[in-house]
XYZ file of C-alpha atoms in Angstrom:
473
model
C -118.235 -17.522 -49.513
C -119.645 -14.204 -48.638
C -120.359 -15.508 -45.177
C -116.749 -16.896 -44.638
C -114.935 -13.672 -45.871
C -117.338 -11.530 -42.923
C -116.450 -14.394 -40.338
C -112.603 -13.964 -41.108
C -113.247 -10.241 -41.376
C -114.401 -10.071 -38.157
C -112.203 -12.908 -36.744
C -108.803 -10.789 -37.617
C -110.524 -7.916 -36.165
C -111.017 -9.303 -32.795
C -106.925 -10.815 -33.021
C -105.843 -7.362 -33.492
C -107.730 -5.865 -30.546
C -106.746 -8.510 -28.350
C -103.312 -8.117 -29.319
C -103.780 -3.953 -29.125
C -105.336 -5.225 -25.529
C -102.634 -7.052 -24.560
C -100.132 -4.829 -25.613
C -101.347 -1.741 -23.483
C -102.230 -4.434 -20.340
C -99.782 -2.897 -17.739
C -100.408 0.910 -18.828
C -103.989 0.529 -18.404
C -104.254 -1.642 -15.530
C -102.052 -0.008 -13.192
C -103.267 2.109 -10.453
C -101.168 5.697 -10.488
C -103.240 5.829 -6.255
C -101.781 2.308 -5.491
C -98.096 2.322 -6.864
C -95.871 -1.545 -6.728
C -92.648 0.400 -5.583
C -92.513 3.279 -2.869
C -90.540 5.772 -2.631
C -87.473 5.301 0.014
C -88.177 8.086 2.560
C -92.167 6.774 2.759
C -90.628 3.845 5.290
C -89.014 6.561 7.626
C -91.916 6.950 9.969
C -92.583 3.094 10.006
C -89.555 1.926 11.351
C -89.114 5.320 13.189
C -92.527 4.884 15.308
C -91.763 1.181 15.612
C -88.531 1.723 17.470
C -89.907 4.435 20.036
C -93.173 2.808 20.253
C -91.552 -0.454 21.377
C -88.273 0.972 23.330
C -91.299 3.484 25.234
C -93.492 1.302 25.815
C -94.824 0.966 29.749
C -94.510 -3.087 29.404
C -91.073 -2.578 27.890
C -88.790 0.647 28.221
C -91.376 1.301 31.874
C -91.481 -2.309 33.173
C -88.086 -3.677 32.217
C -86.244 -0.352 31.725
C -87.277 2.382 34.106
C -88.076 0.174 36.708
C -84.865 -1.881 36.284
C -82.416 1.324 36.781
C -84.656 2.168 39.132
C -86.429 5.464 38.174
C -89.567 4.127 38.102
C -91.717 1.962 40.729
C -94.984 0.467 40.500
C -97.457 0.623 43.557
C -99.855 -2.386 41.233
C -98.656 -5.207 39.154
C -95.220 -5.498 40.422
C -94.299 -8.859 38.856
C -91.948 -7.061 36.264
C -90.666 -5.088 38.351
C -89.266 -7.878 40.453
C -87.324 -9.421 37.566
C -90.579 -11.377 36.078
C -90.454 -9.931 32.713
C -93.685 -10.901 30.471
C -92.517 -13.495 28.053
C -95.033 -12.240 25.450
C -93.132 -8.749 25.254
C -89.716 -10.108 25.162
C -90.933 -11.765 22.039
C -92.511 -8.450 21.120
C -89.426 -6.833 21.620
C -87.471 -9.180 19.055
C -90.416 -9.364 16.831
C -90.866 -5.898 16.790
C -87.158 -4.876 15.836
C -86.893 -7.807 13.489
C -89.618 -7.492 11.177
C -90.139 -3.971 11.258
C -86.878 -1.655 12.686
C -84.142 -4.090 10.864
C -86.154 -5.351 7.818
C -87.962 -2.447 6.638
C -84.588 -0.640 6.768
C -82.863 -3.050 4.924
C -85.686 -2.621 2.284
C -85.411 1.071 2.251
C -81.755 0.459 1.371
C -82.224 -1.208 -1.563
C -85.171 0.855 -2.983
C -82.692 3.988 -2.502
C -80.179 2.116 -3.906
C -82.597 1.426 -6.757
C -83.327 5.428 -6.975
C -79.250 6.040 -6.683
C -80.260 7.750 -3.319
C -77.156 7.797 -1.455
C -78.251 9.741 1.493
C -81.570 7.748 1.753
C -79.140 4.561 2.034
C -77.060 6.366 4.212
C -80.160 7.083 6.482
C -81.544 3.233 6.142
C -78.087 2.141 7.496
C -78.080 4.023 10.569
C -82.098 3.078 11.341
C -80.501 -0.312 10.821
C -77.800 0.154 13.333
C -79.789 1.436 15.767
C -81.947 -1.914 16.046
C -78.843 -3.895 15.764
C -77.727 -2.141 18.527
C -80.512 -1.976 20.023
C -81.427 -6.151 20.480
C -77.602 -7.041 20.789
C -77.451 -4.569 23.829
C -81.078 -6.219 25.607
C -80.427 -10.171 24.611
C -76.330 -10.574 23.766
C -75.663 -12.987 20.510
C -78.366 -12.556 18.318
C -78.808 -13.384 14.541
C -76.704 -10.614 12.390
C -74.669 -11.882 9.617
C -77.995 -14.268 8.801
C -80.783 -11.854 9.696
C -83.709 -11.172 7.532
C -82.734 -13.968 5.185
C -86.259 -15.759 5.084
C -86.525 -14.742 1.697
C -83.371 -16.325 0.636
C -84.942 -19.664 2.153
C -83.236 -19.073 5.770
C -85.333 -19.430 8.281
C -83.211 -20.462 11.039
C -80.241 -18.176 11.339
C -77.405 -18.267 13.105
C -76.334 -16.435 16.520
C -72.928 -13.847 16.142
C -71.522 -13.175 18.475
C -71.527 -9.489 20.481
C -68.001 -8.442 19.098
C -68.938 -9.984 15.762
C -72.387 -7.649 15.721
C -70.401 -4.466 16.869
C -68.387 -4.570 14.284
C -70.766 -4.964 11.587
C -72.618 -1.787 13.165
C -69.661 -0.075 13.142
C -69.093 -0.512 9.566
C -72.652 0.259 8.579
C -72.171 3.439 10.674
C -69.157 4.241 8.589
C -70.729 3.577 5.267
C -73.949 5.423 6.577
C -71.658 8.482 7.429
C -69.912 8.148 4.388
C -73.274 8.052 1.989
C -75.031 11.022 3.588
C -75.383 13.915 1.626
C -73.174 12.657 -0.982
C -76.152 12.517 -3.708
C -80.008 12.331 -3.116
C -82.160 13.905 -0.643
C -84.511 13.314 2.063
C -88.338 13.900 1.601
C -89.094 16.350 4.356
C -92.544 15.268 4.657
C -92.171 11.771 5.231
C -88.801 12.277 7.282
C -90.450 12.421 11.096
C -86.581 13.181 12.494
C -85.404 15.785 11.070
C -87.501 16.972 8.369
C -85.497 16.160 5.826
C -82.096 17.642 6.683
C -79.210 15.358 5.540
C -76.583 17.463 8.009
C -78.432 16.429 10.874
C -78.893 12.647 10.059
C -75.110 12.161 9.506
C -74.437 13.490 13.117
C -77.230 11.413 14.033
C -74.413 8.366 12.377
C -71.708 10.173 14.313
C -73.288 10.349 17.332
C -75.163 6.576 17.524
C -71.434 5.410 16.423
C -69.312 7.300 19.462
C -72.176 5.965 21.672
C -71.210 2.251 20.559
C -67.797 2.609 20.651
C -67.864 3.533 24.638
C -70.502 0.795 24.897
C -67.657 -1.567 23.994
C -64.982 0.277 25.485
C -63.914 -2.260 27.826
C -63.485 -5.147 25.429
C -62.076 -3.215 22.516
C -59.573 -0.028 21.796
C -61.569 2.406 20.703
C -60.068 5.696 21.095
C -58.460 6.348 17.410
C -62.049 5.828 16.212
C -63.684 8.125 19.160
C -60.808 10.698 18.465
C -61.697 10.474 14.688
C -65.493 11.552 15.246
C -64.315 14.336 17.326
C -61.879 15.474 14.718
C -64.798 15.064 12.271
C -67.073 17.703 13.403
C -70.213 15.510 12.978
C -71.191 14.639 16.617
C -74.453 16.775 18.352
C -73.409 20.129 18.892
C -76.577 21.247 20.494
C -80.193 19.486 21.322
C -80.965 20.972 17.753
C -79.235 18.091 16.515
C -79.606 15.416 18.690
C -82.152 12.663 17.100
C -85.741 11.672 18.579
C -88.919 11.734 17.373
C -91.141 13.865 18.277
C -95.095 12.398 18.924
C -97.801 13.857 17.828
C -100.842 15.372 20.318
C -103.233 12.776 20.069
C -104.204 8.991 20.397
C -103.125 6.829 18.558
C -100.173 9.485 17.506
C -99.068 10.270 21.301
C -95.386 8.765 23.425
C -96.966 5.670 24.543
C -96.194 6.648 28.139
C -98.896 9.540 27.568
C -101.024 6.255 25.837
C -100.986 4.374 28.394
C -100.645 6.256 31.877
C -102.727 9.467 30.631
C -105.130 8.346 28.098
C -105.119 4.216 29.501
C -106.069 5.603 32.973
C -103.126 3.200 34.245
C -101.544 5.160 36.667
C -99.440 2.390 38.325
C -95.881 3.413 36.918
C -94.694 6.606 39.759
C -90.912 7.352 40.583
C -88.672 5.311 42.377
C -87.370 6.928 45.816
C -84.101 6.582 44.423
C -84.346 8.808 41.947
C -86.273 11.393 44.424
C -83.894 10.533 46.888
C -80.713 11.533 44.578
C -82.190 14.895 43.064
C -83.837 16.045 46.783
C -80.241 15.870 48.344
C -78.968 17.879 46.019
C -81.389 20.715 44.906
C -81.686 19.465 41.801
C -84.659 21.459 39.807
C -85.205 18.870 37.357
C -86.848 16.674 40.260
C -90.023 19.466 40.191
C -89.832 17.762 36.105
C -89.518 14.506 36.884
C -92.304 14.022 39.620
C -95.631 15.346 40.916
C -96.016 16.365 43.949
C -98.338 13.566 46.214
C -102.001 13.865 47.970
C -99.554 15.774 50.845
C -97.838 17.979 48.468
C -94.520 16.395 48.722
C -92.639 14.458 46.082
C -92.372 10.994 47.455
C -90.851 7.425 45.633
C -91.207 3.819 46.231
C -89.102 1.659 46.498
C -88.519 -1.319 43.927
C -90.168 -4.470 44.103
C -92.830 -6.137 47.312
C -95.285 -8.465 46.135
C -98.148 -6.603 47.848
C -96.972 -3.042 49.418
C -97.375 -3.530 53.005
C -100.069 -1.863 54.829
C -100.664 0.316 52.495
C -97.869 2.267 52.695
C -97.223 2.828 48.785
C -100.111 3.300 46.953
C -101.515 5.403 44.225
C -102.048 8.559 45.637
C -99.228 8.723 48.216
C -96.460 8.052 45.734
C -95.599 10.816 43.203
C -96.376 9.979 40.062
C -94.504 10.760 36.901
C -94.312 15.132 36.560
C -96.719 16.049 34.162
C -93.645 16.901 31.319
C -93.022 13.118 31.007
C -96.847 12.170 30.548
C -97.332 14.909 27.299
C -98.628 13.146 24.187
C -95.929 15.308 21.999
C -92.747 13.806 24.697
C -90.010 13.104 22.217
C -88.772 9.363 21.899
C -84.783 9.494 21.852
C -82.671 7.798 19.634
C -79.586 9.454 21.389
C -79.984 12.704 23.210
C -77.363 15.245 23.035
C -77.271 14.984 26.816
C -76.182 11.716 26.798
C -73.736 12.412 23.855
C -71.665 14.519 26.179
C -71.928 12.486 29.043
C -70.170 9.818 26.985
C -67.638 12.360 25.966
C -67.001 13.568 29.555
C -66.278 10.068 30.275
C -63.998 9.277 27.127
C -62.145 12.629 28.220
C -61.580 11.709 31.694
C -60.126 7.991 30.837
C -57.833 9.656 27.784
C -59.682 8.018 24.622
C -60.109 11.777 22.732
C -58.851 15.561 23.218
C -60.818 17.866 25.195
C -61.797 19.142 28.965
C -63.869 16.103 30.449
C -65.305 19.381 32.681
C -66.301 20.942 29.815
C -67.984 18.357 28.493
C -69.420 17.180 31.713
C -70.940 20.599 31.895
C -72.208 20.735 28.851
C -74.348 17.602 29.570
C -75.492 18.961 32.602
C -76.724 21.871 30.692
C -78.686 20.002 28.033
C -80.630 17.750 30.142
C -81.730 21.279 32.093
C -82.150 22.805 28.821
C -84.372 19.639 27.927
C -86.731 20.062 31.274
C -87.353 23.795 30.791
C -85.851 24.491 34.224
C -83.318 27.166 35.396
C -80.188 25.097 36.212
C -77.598 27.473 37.242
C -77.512 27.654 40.525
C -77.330 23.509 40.417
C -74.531 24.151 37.629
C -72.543 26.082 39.576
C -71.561 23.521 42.123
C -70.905 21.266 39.842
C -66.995 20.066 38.686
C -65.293 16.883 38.210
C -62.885 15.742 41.568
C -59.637 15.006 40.467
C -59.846 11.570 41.422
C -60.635 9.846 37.942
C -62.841 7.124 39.572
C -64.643 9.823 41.247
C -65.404 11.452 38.196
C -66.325 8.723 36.472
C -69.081 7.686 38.812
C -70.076 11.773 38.831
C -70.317 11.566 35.157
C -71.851 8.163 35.283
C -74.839 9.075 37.653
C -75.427 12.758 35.675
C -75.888 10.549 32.901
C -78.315 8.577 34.613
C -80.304 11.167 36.164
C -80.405 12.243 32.421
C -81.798 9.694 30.958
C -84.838 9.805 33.176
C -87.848 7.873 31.231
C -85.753 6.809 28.569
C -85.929 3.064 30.247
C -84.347 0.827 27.926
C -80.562 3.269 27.411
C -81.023 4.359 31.353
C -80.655 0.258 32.643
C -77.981 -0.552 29.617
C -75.978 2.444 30.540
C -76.351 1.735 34.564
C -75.320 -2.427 33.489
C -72.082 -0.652 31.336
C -71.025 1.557 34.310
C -72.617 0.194 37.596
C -73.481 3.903 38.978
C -75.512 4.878 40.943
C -75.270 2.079 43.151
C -78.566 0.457 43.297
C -79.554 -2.662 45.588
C -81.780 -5.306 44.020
C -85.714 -5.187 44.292
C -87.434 -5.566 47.760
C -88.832 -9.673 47.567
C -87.794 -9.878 44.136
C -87.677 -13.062 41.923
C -83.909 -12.914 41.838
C -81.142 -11.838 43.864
C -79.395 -9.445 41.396
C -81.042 -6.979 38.975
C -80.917 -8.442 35.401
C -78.195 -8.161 32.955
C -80.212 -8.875 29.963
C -83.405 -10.099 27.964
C -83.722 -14.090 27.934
C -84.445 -15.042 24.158
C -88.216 -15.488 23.153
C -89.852 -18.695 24.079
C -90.447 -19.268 20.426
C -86.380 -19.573 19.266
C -85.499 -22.487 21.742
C -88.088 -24.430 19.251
C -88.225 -23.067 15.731
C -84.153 -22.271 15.666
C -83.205 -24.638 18.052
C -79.717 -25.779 17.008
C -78.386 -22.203 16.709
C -80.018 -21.104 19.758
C -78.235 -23.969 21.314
C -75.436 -22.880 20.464
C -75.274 -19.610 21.151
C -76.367 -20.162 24.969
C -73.582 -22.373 25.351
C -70.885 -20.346 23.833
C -72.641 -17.327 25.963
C -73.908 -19.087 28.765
C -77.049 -19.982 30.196
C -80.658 -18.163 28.648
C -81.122 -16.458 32.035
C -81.664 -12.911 33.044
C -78.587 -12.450 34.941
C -76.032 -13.981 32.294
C -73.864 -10.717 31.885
C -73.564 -9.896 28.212
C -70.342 -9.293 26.654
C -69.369 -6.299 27.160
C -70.049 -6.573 30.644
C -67.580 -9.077 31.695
């Protein structure tokens, strides 16, 4: 009896430490290093680096950006450049923006949403935006309403169409602009932007917004809305504001055209003798910027496309290659410049969507950009004015905005396919007889999504490179 009475004795003991055990499991076995559930701002850089990594990439915002709008040329390797994209960085492209720009924001929205961070929603809706706007601008209909839904058991989502995924950006933009600053706050440590300042990311809303609205300016009325974000004081009002991110001074931290020219010792990409061609005509200082000066001291393009460059007469040390400004490691990717900004608002001036001197504004972009490149710009500046005749501006205001956007690859072609200036002919022997219009979907959605990709080629029309997207009809 003795015995049994130790046994249970002991026996009860062990049930209440295992139950004591049990009780304390989570406490005790959670890691305080390793938390489940991150805080909000910790995805900024993520999705950040992913956008500017992808959009500046050589294979993408060089190969079938730059060299599309013709600022850059390639003396090597000339396949993209004559409208033969790589198939495996189209797919990289929607991969990229997918799983990482658009998904990782939408998560970031609902942990700050968790944390009743309004701002931090506010700033996960325009990231979100961004790569909407972003893929809808380089393939046409793409999956919006039914994006990210794997989780919900979606795997093959359907196609919206262009108008359809405007307007949902346009009312994220509006919520986004709406949240910011309204309760919360932005880690400055993790934000990589704008180091935490709340003002600055709703103009960065403001300013992506105005930009989408001209985007679409042909196919929908948009002035109340442009007027509105005038009215609001919220748009850039200097290259303080204006939203990149800014690279770090080392591999694997560095602008990937630093990564890849400088540090990959792959000095194919030089300037197109368009561009040099433009800026050399007129004195512009920002070609000194742009371009080096060749093995005969002069700054000298090529032009787009040849198979193999005849006789020699384009090659790597008698082309300029890109100015030594464009290959720093610490070169800011842009979001939207402030440059730009006021190129758009020169333009929405000039055709009577908002208030305001289109001259002014015209100037003002002119003055940025110069501001941007470190050089003395007013001598240029003070030959420059807007002709009377409005479709004379317009192309002035067009090809400022061009020469502008110099290495930003990707928004340099989409804003040449918006407003066809400068002129440009198609590449010398190129694959096709027109410069492309857009991205043709990844290989991989003509077989895993098959019915909706059917049926968004046939309601926009064939999966080719020169189908016009919609707001270019």
């Amino acid at each position: 009896m003795k015995r049994f009475k130790i046994i249970t004795i002991l026996f009860l003991s062990l049930l209440v430490t295992t139950v004591s055990c049990d009780n304390d499991f989570e406490e005790i076995n959670t890691d305080p290093n390793n938390p489940t559930t991150v805080p909000s701002s910790l995805l900024i850089p993520g999705i950040a680096r992913a956008a500017q990594n992808r959009s500046y990439s050589t294979f993408t915002g060089g190969d079938m950006g730059a060299c599309w709008s013709q600022q850059f040329a390639k003396v090597q390797y000339n396949d993209e450049a004559r409208y033969i994209p790589r198939q495996s960085v189209i797919t990289a492209v929607w991969d990229d923006y997918y799983a990482i720009v658009i998904s990782d924001a939408d998560a970031m929205y609902n942990i700050a949403e968790s944390e009743g961070n309004n701002t931090m929603m506010g700033v996960a809706l325009t990231l979100q935006a961004y790569g909407y706007a972003f893929l809808t601008d380089c393939y046409g209909s793409i999956p919006f309403t039914e994006a990210i839904t794997a989780d919900e058991g979606n795997i093959a989502p359907a196609y919206d169409t262009q108008d359809v995924v405007y307007s949902g950006i346009f009312s994220m933009l509006d919520k986004a602009i709406s949240l910011i600053g309204t309760g919360g706050s932005i880690d400055e440590t993790n934000d990589v932007v704008y180091g935490g300042d709340a003002t600055k990311w709703k103009k960065f809303a403001a300013s992506l917004k105005f930009r989408a609205l001209m985007r679409v300016s042909g196919k929908m009325n948009v002035s109340s809305a442009l007027q509105a974000l005038v009215d609001s004081g919220n748009l850039f009002a200097s290259n303080d504001d204006e939203a990149k991110l800014v690279y770090l001074d080392e591999d694997p931290s560095a602008n990937p055209l630093y990564e890849t020219i400088v540090y990959g010792t792959r000095g194919e990409w030089k300037v197109n003798s368009v561009l040099v061609d433009m800026l050399a005509s007129t004195s512009d200082p920002r070609l000194e910027v742009y371009a080096a000066l060749n093995d005969a001291d002069i700054y000298r393009g090529k032009p787009s496309g040849y198979t193999d460059v005849p006789n020699d007469d384009y090659n790597y040390t008698n082309v300029s290659a890109l100015g030594e400004f464009y290959l720093r490691p610490q070169l800011p990717g842009y979001f939207v410049s402030n440059a730009e900004l006021k190129f758009l608002m020169a333009e929405a001036a000039t055709k009577g969507y908002i208030s305001g001197t289109a001259n002014d504004y015209f100037i003002e972009g002119i003055t940025a950009s110069m501001d941007f490149n470190g050089v003395d710009g007013s001598a240029y500046i003070s030959g420059q004015f807007l002709q009377s005749n409005t479709a004379t501006a317009l192309q002035q205001i067009a090809e400022q905005n061009w020469i502008a956007l110099f290495a930003q690859g990707v928004e340099s072609w989409t804003e040449w396919r918006r407003t066809g200036y400068p002129v440009l002919s198609p590449a010398f022997e190129a694959d096709l007889n027109e410069i492309p219009s857009r991205y043709n979907y990844p290989t991989t959605e003509s077989s895993i999504n098959k019915a909706n990709y059917d049926a968004a080629v046939a309601a926009q029309g064939a999966d080719e490179l020169t189908t016009p997207v919609w707001w270019m009809n």
